[in-house]
XYZ file of C-alpha atoms in Angstrom:
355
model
C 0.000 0.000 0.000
C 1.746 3.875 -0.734
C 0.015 6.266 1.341
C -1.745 8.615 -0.542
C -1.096 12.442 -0.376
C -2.124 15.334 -2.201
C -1.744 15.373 -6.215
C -0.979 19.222 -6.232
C 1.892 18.532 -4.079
C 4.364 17.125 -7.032
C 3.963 20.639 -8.509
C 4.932 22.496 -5.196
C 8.694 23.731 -5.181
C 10.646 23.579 -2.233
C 12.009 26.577 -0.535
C 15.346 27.464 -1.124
C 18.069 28.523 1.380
C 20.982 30.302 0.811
C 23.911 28.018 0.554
C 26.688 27.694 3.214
C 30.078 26.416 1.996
C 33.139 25.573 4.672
C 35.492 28.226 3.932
C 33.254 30.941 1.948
C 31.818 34.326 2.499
C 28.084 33.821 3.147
C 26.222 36.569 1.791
C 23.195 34.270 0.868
C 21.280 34.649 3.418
C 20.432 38.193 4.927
C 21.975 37.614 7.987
C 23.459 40.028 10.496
C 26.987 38.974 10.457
C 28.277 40.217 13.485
C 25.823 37.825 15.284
C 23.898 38.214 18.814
C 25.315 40.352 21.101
C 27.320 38.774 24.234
C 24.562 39.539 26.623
C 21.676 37.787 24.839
C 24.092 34.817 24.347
C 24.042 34.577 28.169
C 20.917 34.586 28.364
C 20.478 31.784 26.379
C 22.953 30.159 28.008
C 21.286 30.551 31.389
C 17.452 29.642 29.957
C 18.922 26.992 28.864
C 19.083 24.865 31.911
C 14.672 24.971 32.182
C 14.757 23.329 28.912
C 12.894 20.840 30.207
C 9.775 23.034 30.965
C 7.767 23.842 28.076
C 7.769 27.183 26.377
C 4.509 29.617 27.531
C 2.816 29.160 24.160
C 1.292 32.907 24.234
C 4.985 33.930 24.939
C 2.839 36.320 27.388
C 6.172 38.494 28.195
C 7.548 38.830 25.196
C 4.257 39.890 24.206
C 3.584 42.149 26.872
C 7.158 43.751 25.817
C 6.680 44.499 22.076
C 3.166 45.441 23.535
C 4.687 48.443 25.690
C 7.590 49.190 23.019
C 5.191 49.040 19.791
C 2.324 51.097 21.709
C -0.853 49.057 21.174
C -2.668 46.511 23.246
C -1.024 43.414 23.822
C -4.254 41.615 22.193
C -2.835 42.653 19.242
C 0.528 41.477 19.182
C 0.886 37.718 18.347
C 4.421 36.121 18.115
C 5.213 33.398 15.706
C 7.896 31.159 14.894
C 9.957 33.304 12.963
C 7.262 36.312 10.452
C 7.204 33.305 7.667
C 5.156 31.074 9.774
C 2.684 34.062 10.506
C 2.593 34.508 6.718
C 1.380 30.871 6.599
C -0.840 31.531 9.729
C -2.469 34.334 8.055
C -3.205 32.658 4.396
C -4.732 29.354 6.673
C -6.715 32.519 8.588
C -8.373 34.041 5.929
C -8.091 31.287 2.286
C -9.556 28.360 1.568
C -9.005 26.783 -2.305
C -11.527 28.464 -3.647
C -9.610 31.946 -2.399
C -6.539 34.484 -3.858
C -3.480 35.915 -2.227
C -1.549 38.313 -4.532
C 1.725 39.657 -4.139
C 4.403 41.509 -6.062
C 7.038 38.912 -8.385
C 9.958 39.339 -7.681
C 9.042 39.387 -4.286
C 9.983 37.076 -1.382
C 9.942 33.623 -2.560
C 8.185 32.031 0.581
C 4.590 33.749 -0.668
C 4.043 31.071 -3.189
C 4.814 28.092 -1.601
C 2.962 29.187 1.654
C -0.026 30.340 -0.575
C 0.088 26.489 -2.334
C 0.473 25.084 1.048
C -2.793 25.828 2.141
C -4.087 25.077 -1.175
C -5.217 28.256 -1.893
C -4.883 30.129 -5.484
C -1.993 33.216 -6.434
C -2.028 36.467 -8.070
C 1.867 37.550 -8.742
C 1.777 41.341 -10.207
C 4.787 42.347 -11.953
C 7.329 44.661 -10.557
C 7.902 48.005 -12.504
C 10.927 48.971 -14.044
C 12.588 49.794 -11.239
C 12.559 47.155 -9.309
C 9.503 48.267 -7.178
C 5.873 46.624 -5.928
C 3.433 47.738 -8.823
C 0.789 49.250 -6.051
C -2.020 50.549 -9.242
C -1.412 46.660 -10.863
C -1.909 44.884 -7.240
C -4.756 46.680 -6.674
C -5.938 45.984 -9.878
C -5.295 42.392 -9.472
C -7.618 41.992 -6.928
C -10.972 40.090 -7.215
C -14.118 39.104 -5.218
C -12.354 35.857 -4.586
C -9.161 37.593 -3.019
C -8.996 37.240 0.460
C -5.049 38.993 1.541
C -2.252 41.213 -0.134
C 1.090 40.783 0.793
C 2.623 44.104 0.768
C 7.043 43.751 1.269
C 8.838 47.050 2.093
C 11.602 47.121 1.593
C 10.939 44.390 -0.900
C 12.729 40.960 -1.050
C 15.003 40.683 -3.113
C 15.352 43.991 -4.863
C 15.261 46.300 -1.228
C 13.315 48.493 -2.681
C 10.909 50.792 0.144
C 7.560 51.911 -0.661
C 6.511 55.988 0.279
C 4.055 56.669 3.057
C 1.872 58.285 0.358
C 2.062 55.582 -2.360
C 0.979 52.762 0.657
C -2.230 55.329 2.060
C -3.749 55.255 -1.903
C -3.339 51.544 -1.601
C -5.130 50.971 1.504
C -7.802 53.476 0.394
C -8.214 50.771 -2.963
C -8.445 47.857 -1.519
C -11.596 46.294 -0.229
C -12.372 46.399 3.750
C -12.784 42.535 3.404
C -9.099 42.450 2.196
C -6.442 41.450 4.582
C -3.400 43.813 3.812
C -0.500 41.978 5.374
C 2.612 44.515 5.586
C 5.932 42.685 5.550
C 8.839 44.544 7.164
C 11.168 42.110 7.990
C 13.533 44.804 7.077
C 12.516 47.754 8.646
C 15.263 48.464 10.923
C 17.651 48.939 8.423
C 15.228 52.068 6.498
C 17.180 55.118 6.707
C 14.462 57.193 4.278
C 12.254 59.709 6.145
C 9.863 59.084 3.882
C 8.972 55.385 3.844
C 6.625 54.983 6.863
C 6.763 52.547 10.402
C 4.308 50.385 8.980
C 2.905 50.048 12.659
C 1.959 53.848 12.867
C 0.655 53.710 9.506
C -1.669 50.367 10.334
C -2.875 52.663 13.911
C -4.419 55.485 12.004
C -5.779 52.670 9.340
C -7.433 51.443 12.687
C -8.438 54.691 14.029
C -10.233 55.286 10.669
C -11.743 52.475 11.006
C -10.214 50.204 8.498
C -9.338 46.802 10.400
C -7.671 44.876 7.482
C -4.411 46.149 8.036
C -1.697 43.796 9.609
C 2.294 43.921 10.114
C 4.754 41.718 10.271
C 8.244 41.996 11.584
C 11.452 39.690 12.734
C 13.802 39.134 15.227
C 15.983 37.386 12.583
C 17.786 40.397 10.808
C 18.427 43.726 12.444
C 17.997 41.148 15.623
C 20.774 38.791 14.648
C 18.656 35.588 15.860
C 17.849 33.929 12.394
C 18.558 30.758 13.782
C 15.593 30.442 16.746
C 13.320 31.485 14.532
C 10.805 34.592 16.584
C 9.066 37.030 14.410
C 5.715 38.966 15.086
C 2.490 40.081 14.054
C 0.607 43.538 14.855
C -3.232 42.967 13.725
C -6.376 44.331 14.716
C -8.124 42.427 17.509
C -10.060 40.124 15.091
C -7.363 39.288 12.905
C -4.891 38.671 16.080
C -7.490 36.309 17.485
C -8.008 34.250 13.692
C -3.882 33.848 13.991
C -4.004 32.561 17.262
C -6.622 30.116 16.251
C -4.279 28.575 13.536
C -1.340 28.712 15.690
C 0.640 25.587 16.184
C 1.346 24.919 20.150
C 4.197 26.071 21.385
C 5.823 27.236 18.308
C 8.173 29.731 19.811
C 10.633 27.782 21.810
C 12.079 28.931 25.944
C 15.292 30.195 24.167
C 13.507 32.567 21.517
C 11.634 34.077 23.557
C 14.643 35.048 25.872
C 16.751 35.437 23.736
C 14.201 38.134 21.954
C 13.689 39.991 25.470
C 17.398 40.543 25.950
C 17.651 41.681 22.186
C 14.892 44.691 23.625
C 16.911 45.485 26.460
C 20.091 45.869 24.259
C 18.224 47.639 21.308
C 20.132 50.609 21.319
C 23.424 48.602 21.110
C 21.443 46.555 18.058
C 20.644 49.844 16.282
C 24.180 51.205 16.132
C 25.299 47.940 14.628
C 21.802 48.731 12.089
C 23.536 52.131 11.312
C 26.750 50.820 10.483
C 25.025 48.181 7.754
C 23.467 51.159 6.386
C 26.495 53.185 5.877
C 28.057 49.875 4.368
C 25.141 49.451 1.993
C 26.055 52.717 0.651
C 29.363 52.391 0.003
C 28.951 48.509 -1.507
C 26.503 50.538 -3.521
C 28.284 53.474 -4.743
C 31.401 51.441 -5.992
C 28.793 48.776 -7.453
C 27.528 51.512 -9.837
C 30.722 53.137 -10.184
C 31.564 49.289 -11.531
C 29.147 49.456 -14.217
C 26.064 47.678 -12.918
C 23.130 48.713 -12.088
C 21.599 48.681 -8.787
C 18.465 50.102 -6.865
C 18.342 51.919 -3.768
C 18.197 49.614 -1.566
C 16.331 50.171 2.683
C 17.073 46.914 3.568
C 20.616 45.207 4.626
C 21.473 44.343 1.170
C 21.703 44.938 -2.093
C 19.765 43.733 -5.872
C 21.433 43.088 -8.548
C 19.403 42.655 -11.703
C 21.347 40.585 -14.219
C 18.529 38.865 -16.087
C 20.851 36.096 -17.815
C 23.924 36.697 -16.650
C 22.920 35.975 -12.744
C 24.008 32.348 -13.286
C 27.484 33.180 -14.544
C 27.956 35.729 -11.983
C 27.238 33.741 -8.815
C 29.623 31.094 -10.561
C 32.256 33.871 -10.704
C 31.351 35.184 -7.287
C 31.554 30.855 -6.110
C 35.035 30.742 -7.802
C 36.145 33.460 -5.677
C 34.405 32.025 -2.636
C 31.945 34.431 -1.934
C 28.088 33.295 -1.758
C 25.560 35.271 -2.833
C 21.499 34.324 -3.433
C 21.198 33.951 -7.322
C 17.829 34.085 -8.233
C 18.639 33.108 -12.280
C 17.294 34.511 -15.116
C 16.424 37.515 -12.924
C 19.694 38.794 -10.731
C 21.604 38.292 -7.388
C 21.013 39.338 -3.955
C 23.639 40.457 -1.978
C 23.662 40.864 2.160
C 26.060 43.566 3.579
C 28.389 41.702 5.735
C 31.404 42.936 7.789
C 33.529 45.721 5.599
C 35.979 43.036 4.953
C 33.352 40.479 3.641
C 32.135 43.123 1.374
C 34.932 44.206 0.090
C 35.963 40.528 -0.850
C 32.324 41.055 -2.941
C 33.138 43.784 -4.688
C 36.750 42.665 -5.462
C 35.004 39.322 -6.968
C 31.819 41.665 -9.051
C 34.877 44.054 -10.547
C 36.625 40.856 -11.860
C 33.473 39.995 -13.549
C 32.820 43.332 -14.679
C 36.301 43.709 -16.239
């Protein structure tokens, strides 16, 4: 007897991770280098011994924490297991199969396969020409049958940001019975005055009355805790409750929710290290240009390259020289801003291939 699961699965394509190689640069990945700081690495270390004890599955302090630091009631802060699984959480919330999600293409690469997952159908919009979310085509896109909008600013891959204005006319387009999910996984690194906190922005959506904004952030990037996988969600009340109501039990382990409080306390410390990415993702920047390629402004802690055909032969290059980057081919490379002497190993390895 083979056990029997679902046809559509065969069709489904894996996610994939940035590669790790013994011995290279890892710039794959979006990852914050420098790593935690030394005081939430002893935390960790001293959670570590109630291991034993299972994890409070509301993660009530944490909670309570980004409550207070965020400024809205903690009933609408949920905390997931890294802002991916809330993306699933959300699309199991609010789709069956006979529902949409749309989302920008090239965006971030987990939307489809999370949107398959649950069985549910896609909408990808095209980005424009430069490398930013097509806000007049998503809204156009959408039908009686869509049910949520992923909306990523700064976008992955490309980093683009969208403009407080730009996001407003959205909102004002798209149905009330629309879930507008705002991914800002990157949002510590945004260094433009003009591209909004996406949590103020979703408050006076509330305050107008508009409940179908939501937010999601991580503790992953600016945070340096990729792997223990804590992210959150800021939702109005009904749309915090549907998450929690799809929620898988104790999803955010002891450790990640420690090791998320003690990132809080040492925020400011965390922020300084944010400014110095941004100051490196304008100089990786500058002499990328100055090199000949073309690259958009980027808010987030790396960099898009948009190569079309010639991504495949540059992340070979870039391998050769044993630097990774995330080659998305037929479309271009993304780059994270590492430590100034892992980027400058990047930019010695893109000259070479520039000539």
């Amino acid at each position: 007897m083979t056990v029997r699961t679902r046809a559509d699965l065969v069709a489904l394509p894996a996610y994939v991770p940035g590669k790790t190689i013994p011995g290279a640069i890892k710039l794959a990945s979006n990852e914050v280098s420098a790593g935690p700081l030394p005081s939430v690495v002893r935390a960790i270390a001293d959670a570590a011994t109630a291991v034993n004890r299972y994890p409070d599955t509301a993660a009530t302090e944490l909670v309570a924490r980004l409550s207070d630091k965020l400024g809205v009631p903690t009933e609408q802060v949920v905390v997931g297991c890294g802002s991916v699984t809330l993306c699933q959480q959300l699309v199991q919330a609010t789709c069956t199969e006979a529902d949409e999600v749309v989302f920008a293409w090239r965006s971030f690469e987990a939307y489809p396969i999370i949107t398959a997952v649950v069985g549910a159908q896609q909408t990808r919009v095209p980005l424009t020409s430069g490398h930013e979310l097509d806000l007049d085509a998503m809204a156009d896109a959408i039908t009686p049958r869509t049910r949520l909008v992923f909306v990523c600013t700064p976008n992955n891959p490309t980093g683009t940001a969208l403009r407080r204005a730009d996001i407003e006319r959205f909102i004002e387009r798209v149905p009330s019975d629309v879930l507008v999910v705002i991914d800002e996984a990157y949002r510590e690194f945004v260094d433009d005055p003009d591209v909004p906190d996406g949590v103020e922005s979703a408050k006076e959506q509330w305050a107008a009355g508009r409940d179908n904004v939501a937010v999601l952030r991580t503790f992953s990037k600016a945070y340096g805790l990729a792997g223990l996988r804590v992210g959150y969600a800021v939702a109005s009340p009904a749309v915090a409750e549907a998450l929690r109501k799809v929620y898988v039990p104790f999803g955010v382990n002891a450790l990640a929710q420690v090791a998320a409080m003690a990132s809080l306390d040492a925020e400011a410390e965390l922020m300084a290290r944010c400014r110095a990415i941004v100051a490196e993702r304008a100089r990786v920047r500058g002499e990328l240009l100055e090199a000949g390629f073309e690259v958009p402004e980027s808010q987030a802690n790396f960099v898009w390259l948009p190569l079309g055909e010639r991504t495949a032969a540059f992340n070979e290059h870039c391998l050769a020289q044993k630097v990774i980057v995330r080659a998305f081919v037929g479309d271009g490379a993304r780059v994270t801003i590492g430590e100034p002497e892992e980027n400058n190993a990047f930019l010695a390895a893109a000259k070479s291939f520039a000539g």
